[in-house]
Coordinates of C-alpha atoms and ligand atoms in Angstrom, one line a residue:
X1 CA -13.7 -5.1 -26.0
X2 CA -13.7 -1.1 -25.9
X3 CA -10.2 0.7 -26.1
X4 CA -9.6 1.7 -22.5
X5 CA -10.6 -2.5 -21.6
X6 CA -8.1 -3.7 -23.9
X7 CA -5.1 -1.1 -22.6
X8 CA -5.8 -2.5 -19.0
X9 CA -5.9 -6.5 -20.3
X10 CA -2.4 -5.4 -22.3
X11 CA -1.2 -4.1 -19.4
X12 CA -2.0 -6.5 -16.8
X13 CA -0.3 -9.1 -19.1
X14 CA 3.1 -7.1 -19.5
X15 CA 2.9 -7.3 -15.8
X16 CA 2.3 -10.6 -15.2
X17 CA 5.2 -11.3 -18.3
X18 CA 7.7 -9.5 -17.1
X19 CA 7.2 -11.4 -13.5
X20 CA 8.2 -14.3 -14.8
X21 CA 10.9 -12.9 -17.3
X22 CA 13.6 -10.8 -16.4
X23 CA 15.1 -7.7 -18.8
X24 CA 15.9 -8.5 -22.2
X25 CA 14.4 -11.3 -22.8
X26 CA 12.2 -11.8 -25.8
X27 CA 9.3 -12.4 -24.3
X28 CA 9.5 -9.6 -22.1
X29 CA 10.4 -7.4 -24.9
X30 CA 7.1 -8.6 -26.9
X31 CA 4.8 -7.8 -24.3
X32 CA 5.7 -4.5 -23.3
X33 CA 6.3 -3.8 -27.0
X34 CA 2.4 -4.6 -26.9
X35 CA 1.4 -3.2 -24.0
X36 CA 2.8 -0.1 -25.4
X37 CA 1.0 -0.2 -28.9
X38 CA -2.2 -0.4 -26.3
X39 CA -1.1 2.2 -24.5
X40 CA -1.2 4.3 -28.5
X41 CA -4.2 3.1 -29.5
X42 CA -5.5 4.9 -26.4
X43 CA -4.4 7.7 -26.2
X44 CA -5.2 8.6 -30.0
X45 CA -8.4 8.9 -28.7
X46 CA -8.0 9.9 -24.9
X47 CA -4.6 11.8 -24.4
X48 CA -5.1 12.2 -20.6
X49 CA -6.8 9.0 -19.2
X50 CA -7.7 8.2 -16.5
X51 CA -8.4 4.9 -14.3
X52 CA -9.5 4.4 -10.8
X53 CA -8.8 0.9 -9.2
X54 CA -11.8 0.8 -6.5
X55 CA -12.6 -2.6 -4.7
X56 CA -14.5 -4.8 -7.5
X57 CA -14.7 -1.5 -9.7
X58 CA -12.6 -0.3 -12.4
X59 CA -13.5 3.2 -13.2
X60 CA -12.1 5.0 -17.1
X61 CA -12.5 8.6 -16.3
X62 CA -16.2 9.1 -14.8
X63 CA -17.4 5.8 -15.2
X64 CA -17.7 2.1 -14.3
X65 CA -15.9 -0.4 -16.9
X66 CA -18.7 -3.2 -17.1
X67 CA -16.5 -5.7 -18.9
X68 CA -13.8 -5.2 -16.4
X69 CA -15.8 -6.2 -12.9
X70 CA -14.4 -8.6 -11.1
X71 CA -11.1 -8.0 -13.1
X72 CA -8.5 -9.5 -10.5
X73 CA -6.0 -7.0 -11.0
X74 CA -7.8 -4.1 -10.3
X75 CA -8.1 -5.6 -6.4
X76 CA -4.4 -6.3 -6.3
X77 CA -3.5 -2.4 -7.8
X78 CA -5.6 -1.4 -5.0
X79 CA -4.4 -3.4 -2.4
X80 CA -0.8 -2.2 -3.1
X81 CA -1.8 1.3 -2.8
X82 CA -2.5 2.2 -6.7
X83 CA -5.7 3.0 -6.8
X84 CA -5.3 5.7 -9.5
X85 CA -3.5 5.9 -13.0
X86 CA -3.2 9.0 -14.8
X87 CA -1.7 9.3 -18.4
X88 CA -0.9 12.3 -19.9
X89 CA 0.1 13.1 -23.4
X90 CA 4.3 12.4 -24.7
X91 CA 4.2 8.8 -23.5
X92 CA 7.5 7.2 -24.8
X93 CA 8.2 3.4 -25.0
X94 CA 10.7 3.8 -22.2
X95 CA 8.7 5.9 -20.2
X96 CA 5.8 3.4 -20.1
X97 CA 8.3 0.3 -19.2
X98 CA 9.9 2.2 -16.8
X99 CA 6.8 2.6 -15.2
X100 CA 5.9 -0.8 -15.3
X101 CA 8.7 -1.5 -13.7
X102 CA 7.8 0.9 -10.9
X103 CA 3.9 -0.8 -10.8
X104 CA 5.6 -4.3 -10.8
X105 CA 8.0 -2.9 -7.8
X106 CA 5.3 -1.8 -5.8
X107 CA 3.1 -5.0 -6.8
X108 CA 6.0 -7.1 -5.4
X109 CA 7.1 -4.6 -2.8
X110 CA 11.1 -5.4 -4.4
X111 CA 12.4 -2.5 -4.8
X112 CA 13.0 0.8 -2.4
X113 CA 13.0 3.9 -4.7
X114 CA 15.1 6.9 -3.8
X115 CA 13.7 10.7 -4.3
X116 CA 17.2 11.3 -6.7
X117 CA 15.4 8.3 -8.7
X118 CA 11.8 9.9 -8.5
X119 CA 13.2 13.0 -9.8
X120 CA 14.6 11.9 -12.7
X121 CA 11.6 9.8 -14.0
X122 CA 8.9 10.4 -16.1
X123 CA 6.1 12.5 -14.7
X124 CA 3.5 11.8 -17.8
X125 CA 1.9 8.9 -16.4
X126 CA 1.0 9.2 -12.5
X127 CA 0.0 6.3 -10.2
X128 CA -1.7 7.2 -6.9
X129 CA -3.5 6.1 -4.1
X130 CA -7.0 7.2 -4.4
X131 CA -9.4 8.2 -7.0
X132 CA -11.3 11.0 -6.4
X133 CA -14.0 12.0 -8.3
X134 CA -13.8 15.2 -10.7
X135 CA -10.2 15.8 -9.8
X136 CA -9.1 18.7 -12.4
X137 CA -5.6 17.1 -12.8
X138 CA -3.1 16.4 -9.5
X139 CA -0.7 18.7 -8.6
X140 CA 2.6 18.0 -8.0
X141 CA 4.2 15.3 -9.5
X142 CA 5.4 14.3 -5.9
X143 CA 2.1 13.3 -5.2
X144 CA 2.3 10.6 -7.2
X145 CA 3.0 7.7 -4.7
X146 CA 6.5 6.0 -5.5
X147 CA 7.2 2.6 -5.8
X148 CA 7.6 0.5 -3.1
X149 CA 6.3 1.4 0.5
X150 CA 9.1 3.5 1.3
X151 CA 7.4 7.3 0.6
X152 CA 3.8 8.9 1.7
X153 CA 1.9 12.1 0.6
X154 CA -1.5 12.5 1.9
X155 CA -2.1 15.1 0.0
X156 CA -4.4 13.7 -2.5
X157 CA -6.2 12.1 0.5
X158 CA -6.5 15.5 2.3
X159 CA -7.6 17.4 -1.4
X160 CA -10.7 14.1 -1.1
X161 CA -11.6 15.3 2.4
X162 CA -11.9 18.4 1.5
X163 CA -14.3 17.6 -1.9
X164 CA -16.4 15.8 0.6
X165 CA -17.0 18.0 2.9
X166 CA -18.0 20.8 0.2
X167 CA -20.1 18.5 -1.3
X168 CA -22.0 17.8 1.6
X169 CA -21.7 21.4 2.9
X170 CA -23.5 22.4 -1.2
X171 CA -25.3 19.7 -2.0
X172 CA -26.3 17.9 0.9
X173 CA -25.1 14.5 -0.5
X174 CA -22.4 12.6 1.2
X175 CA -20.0 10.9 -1.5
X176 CA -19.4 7.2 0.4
X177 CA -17.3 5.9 -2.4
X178 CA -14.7 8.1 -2.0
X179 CA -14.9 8.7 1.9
X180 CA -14.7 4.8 1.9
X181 CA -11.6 5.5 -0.2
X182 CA -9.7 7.9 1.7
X183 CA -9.9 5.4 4.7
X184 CA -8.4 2.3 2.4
X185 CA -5.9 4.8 1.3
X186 CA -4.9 5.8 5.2
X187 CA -5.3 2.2 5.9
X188 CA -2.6 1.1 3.2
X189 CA -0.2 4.1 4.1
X190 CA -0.1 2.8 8.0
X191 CA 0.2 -0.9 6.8
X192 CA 2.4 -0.6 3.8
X193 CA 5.3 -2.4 5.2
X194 CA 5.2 -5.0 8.0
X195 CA 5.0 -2.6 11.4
X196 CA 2.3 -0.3 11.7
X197 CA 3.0 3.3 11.2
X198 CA 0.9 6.2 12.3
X199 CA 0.8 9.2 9.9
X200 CA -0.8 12.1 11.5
X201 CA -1.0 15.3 9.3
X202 CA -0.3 18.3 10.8
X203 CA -2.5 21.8 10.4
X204 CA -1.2 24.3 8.4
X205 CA -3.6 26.5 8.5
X206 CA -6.5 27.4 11.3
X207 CA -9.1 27.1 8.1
X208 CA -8.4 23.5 7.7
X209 CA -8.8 22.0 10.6
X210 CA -11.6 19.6 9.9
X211 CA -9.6 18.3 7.3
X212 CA -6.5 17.2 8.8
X213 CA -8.4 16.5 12.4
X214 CA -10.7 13.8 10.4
X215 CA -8.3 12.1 8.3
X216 CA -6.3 11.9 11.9
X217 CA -8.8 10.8 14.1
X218 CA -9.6 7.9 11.2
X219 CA -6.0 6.9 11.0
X220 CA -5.9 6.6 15.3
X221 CA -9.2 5.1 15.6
X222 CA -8.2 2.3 13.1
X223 CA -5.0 1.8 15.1
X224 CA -6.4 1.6 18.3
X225 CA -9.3 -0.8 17.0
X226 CA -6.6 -3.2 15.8
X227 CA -4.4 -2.6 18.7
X228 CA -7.5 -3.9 20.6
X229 CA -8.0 -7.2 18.2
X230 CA -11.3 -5.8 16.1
X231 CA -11.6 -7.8 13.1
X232 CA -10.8 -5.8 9.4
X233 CA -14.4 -5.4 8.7
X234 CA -14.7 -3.5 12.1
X235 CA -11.2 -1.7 11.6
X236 CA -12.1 -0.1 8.3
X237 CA -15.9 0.8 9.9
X238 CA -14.3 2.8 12.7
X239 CA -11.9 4.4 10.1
X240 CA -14.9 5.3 8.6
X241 CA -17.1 6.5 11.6
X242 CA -13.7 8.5 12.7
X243 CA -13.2 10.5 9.5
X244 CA -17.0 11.6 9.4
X245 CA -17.3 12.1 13.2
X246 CA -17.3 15.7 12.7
X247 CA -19.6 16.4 9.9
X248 CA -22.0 17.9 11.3
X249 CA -19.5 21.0 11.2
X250 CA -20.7 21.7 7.9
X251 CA -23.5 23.2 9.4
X252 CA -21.7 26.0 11.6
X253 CA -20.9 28.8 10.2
X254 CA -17.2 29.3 9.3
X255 CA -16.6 32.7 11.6
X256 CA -17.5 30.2 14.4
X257 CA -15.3 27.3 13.4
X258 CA -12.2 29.5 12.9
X259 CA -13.0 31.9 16.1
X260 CA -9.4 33.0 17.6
X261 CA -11.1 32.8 20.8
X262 CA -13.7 31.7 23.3
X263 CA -17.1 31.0 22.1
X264 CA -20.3 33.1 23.4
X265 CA -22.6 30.9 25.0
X266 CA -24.9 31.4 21.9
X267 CA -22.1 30.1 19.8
X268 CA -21.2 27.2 21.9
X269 CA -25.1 26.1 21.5
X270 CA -24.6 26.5 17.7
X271 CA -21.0 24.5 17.9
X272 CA -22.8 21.9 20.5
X273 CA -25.6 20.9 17.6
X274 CA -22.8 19.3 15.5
X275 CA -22.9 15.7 16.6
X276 CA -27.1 16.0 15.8
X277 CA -26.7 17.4 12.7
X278 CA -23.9 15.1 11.6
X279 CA -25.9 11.5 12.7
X280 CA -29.0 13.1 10.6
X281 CA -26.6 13.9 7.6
X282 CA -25.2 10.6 7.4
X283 CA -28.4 8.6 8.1
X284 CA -30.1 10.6 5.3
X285 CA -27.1 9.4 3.0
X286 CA -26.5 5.9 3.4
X287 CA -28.9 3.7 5.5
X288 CA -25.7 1.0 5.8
X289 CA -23.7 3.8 7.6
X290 CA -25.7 3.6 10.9
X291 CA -22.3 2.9 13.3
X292 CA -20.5 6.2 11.3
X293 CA -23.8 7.8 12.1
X294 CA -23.9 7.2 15.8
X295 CA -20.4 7.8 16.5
X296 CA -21.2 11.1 15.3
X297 CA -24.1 11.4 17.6
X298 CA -22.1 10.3 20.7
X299 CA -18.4 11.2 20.4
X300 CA -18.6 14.0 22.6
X301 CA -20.7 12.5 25.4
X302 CA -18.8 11.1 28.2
X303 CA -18.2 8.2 30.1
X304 CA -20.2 10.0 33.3
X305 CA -22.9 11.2 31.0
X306 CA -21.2 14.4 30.7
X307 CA -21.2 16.1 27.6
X308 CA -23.3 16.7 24.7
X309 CA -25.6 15.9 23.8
X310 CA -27.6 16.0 26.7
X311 CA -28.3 12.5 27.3
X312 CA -32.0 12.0 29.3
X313 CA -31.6 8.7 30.3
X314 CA -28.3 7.4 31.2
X315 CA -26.8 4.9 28.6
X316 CA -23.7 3.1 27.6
X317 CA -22.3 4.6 24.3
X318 CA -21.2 2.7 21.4
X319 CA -17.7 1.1 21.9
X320 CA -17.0 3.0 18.5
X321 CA -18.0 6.0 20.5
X322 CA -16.2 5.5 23.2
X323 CA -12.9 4.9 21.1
X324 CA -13.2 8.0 18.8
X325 CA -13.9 9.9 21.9
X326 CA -10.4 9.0 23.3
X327 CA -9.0 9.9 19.5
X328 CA -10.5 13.3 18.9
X329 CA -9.5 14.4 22.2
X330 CA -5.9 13.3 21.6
X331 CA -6.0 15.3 18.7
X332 CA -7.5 18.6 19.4
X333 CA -4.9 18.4 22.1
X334 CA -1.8 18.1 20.3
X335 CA -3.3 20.1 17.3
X336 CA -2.2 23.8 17.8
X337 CA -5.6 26.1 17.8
X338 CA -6.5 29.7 17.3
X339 CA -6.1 30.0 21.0
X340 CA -4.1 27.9 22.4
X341 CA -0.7 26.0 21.2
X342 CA -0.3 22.1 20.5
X343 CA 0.4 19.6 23.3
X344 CA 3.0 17.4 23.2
X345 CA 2.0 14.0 22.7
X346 CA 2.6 12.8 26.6
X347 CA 1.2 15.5 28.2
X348 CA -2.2 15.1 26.2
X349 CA -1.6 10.8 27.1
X350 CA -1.5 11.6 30.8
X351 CA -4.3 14.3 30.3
X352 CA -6.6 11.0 28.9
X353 CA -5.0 9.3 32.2
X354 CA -6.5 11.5 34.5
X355 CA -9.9 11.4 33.0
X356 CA -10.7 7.8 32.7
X357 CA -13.6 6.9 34.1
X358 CA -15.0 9.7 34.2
X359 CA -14.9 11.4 30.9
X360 CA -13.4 8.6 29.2
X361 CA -13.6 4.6 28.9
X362 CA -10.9 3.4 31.0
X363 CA -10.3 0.2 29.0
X364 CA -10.1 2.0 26.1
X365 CA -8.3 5.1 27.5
X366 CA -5.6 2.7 29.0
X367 CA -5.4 0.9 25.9
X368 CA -5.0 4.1 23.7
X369 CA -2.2 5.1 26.0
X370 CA -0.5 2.4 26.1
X371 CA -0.7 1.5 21.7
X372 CA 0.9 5.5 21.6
X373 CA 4.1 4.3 23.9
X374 CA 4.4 1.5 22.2
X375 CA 4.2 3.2 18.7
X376 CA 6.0 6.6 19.6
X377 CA 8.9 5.4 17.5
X378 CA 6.3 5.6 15.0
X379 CA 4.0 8.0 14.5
X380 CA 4.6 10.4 11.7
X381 CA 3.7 13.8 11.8
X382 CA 3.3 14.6 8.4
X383 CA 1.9 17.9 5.9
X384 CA 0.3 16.9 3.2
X385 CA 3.3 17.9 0.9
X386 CA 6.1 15.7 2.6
X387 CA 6.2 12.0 2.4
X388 CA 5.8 10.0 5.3
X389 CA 9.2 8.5 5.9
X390 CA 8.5 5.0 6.8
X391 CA 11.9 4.4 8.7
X392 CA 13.6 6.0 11.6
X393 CA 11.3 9.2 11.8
X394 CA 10.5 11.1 15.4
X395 CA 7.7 11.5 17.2
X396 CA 5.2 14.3 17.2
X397 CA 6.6 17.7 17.2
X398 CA 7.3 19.5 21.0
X399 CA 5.7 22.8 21.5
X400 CA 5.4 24.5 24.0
X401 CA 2.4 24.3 26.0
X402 CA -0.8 27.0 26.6
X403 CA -3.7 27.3 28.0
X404 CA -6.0 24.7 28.9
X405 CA -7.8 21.9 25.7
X406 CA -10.7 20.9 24.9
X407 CA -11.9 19.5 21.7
X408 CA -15.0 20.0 19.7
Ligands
FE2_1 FE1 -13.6 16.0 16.5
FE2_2 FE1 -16.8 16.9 17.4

């Protein structure tokens, strides 16, 4: 067994040791004491390892662990929203059981950290929610998800987005591991406790739009496909097709994108090529992505056959479509933009009101309205700095109103 394969086995069995035995106790004692030596052995080689918990995969640094595939605990880390450990060099013995403690809180879901707790604790070994490929080291330490379900960032998600979108935008290659990922990562941070919470970021800057409008559009797509009773599989495929729906903006060139103004028609012809360009990007990536790749396609064609692309024969669009339609438009609309502010969330609902069945699906339109209502005491406008506060939080913020929408 190589070094990094026998730290994990060492640590999966202090974990599953100290479930069954509580502090002191010998047992306990013997396999953390073990775990720990591990923990040495490793980093006498590695000082700063790294592991990424993804699906059936268990990733040391840049690549696969063979012997480890299948290993059950990598799924369950995942599932509970670890799907990154970092060490870094300094480790004590208490350190490394006190984060145990924090991996076996969050494995169990027993314990609700405070941030006066989080502050105080080690930050040489970090535990996150995604694994993204090349990362030069995290930043903050407060990006390292706490345990329990109680505290959010999305800034490593956000940091991922924006990887993937320069690696498409440079090398033409669309990274599907970690855009499959980002959506698990979104899905956990709206399920992590029993009620469904909606974490919207919100834009900080004009430049980063795409960023924070995809990961958004993803998290509202997956609600509303389980608000309308899709199945998981379909759920996580919409979450999918919503954070790539816009891809194609790789293509335009950024003094467009960020324009603090109305486009010229020759501009709005190069802005209009986006859903195109974004279907042929994802095809040429990944076959298996065909719904991502027509939601792409048709998320800006309407109900009517309105729109663009210019349809020549009149057809139904994808429910997927049709869904991420409603989303995107939801949030350009309360997304403040070069040129107009941010609408409050009901003005933008009754704005979706007036246009079903015509621009939009009215089934879904209804339903999207109505799953926002219902969860208003729930969505969680977030940047990517601040946790998402999983209890008692407002709704989206009220600005005041400009000019007319529109989304792109
Ligand atoms: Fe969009
Ligand atoms: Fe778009």
């Amino acid at each position: 067994m190589s070094e990094p394969a026998r730290f994990l086995a060492a640590f999966a069995q202090a974990l599953s040791t100290m479930a069954l035995y509580g502090d002191g106790h010998p047992a306990r004692e013997k396999a953390i004491d073990n775990a720990f030596e591990q923990l040495q052995s490793l980093q006498h080689h590695d000082p700063s390892a790294r592991f990424s918990f993804l699906g059936a995969e268990v990733i040391y640094g840049e690549r696969a662990l063979r012997e480890l595939r299948e290993w059950e605990w990598g799924g369950r880390l995942a599932a509970a929203g670890i799907q990154r450990i970092e060490l870094q060099p300094g480790v004590t013995r208490e350190d490394y059981e006190t984060f145990l403690g924090d991996i076996m809180a969050r494995l169990t879901a027993s314990d609700v950290d405070t941030t006066e707790q989080r502050q105080t604790r080690p930050s040489n070994i970090r535990f996150g929610a995604i694994g993204v490929r090349g990362a030069s080291g995290l930043k903050a330490p407060s990006e390292a998800l706490p345990t329990a379900t109680i505290t959010y960032t999305l800034g490593e998600e956000a940091d991922a987005v924006r990887w993937l979108h320069d690696e498409v935008e440079h090398r033409g290659e669309l990274p599907l591991v970690e855009a499959e990922a980002v959506v698990r990562s979104l899905s956990v941070a709206m399920h992590g406790e029993s009620q469904v919470v909606i974490p919207l970021l919100e834009l900080k800057e004009f430049d980063q739009y795409t960023t924070t409008h995809s990961m958004n559009v993803s998290v509202l797509a997956m609600a509303l496909a389980e608000f309308m009773g899709l199945g998981k599989r379909d759920v996580r495929a919409y979450g999918v097709a919503g954070l790539l729906h816009d891809l194609g903006k790789v293509r335009i060139p950024r003094e467009i994108l960020v324009k603090p103004g109305r486009l010229t028609p020759e501009e709005r012809a190069i802005m209009n090529r986006h859903p195109a360009d974004g279907a042929r990007i994802i095809f040429a990536s990944d076959k298996q992505l065909d719904l991502a790749a027509v939601v792409a396609y048709e998320h800006h064609i309407m109900l009517n056959g309105g729109g663009y692309p210019c349809l020549h024969y009149g057809r139904d669009c994808h429910r997927a479509s049709r869904l991420v339609h409603v989303c995107d438009v939801y949030d350009a609309l309360r997304t403040r933009r070069p040129y107009r502010d941010a609408w409050e969330s009901e003005r933008a609902l009754e704005y979706i009101e007036s246009r079903a069945g015509t621009e939009f699906d009215p089934d879904v339109a209804r339903a999207f309205c109505s799953m926002m209502r219902q969860l208003d005491r729930r969505l969680v406008v977030v940047d990517e700095t601040t946790p998402v506060q999983r209890a008692g939080t407002t709704t989206t913020a009220a600005v005041p109103v400009g000019r007319n929408g529109g989304s792109e």
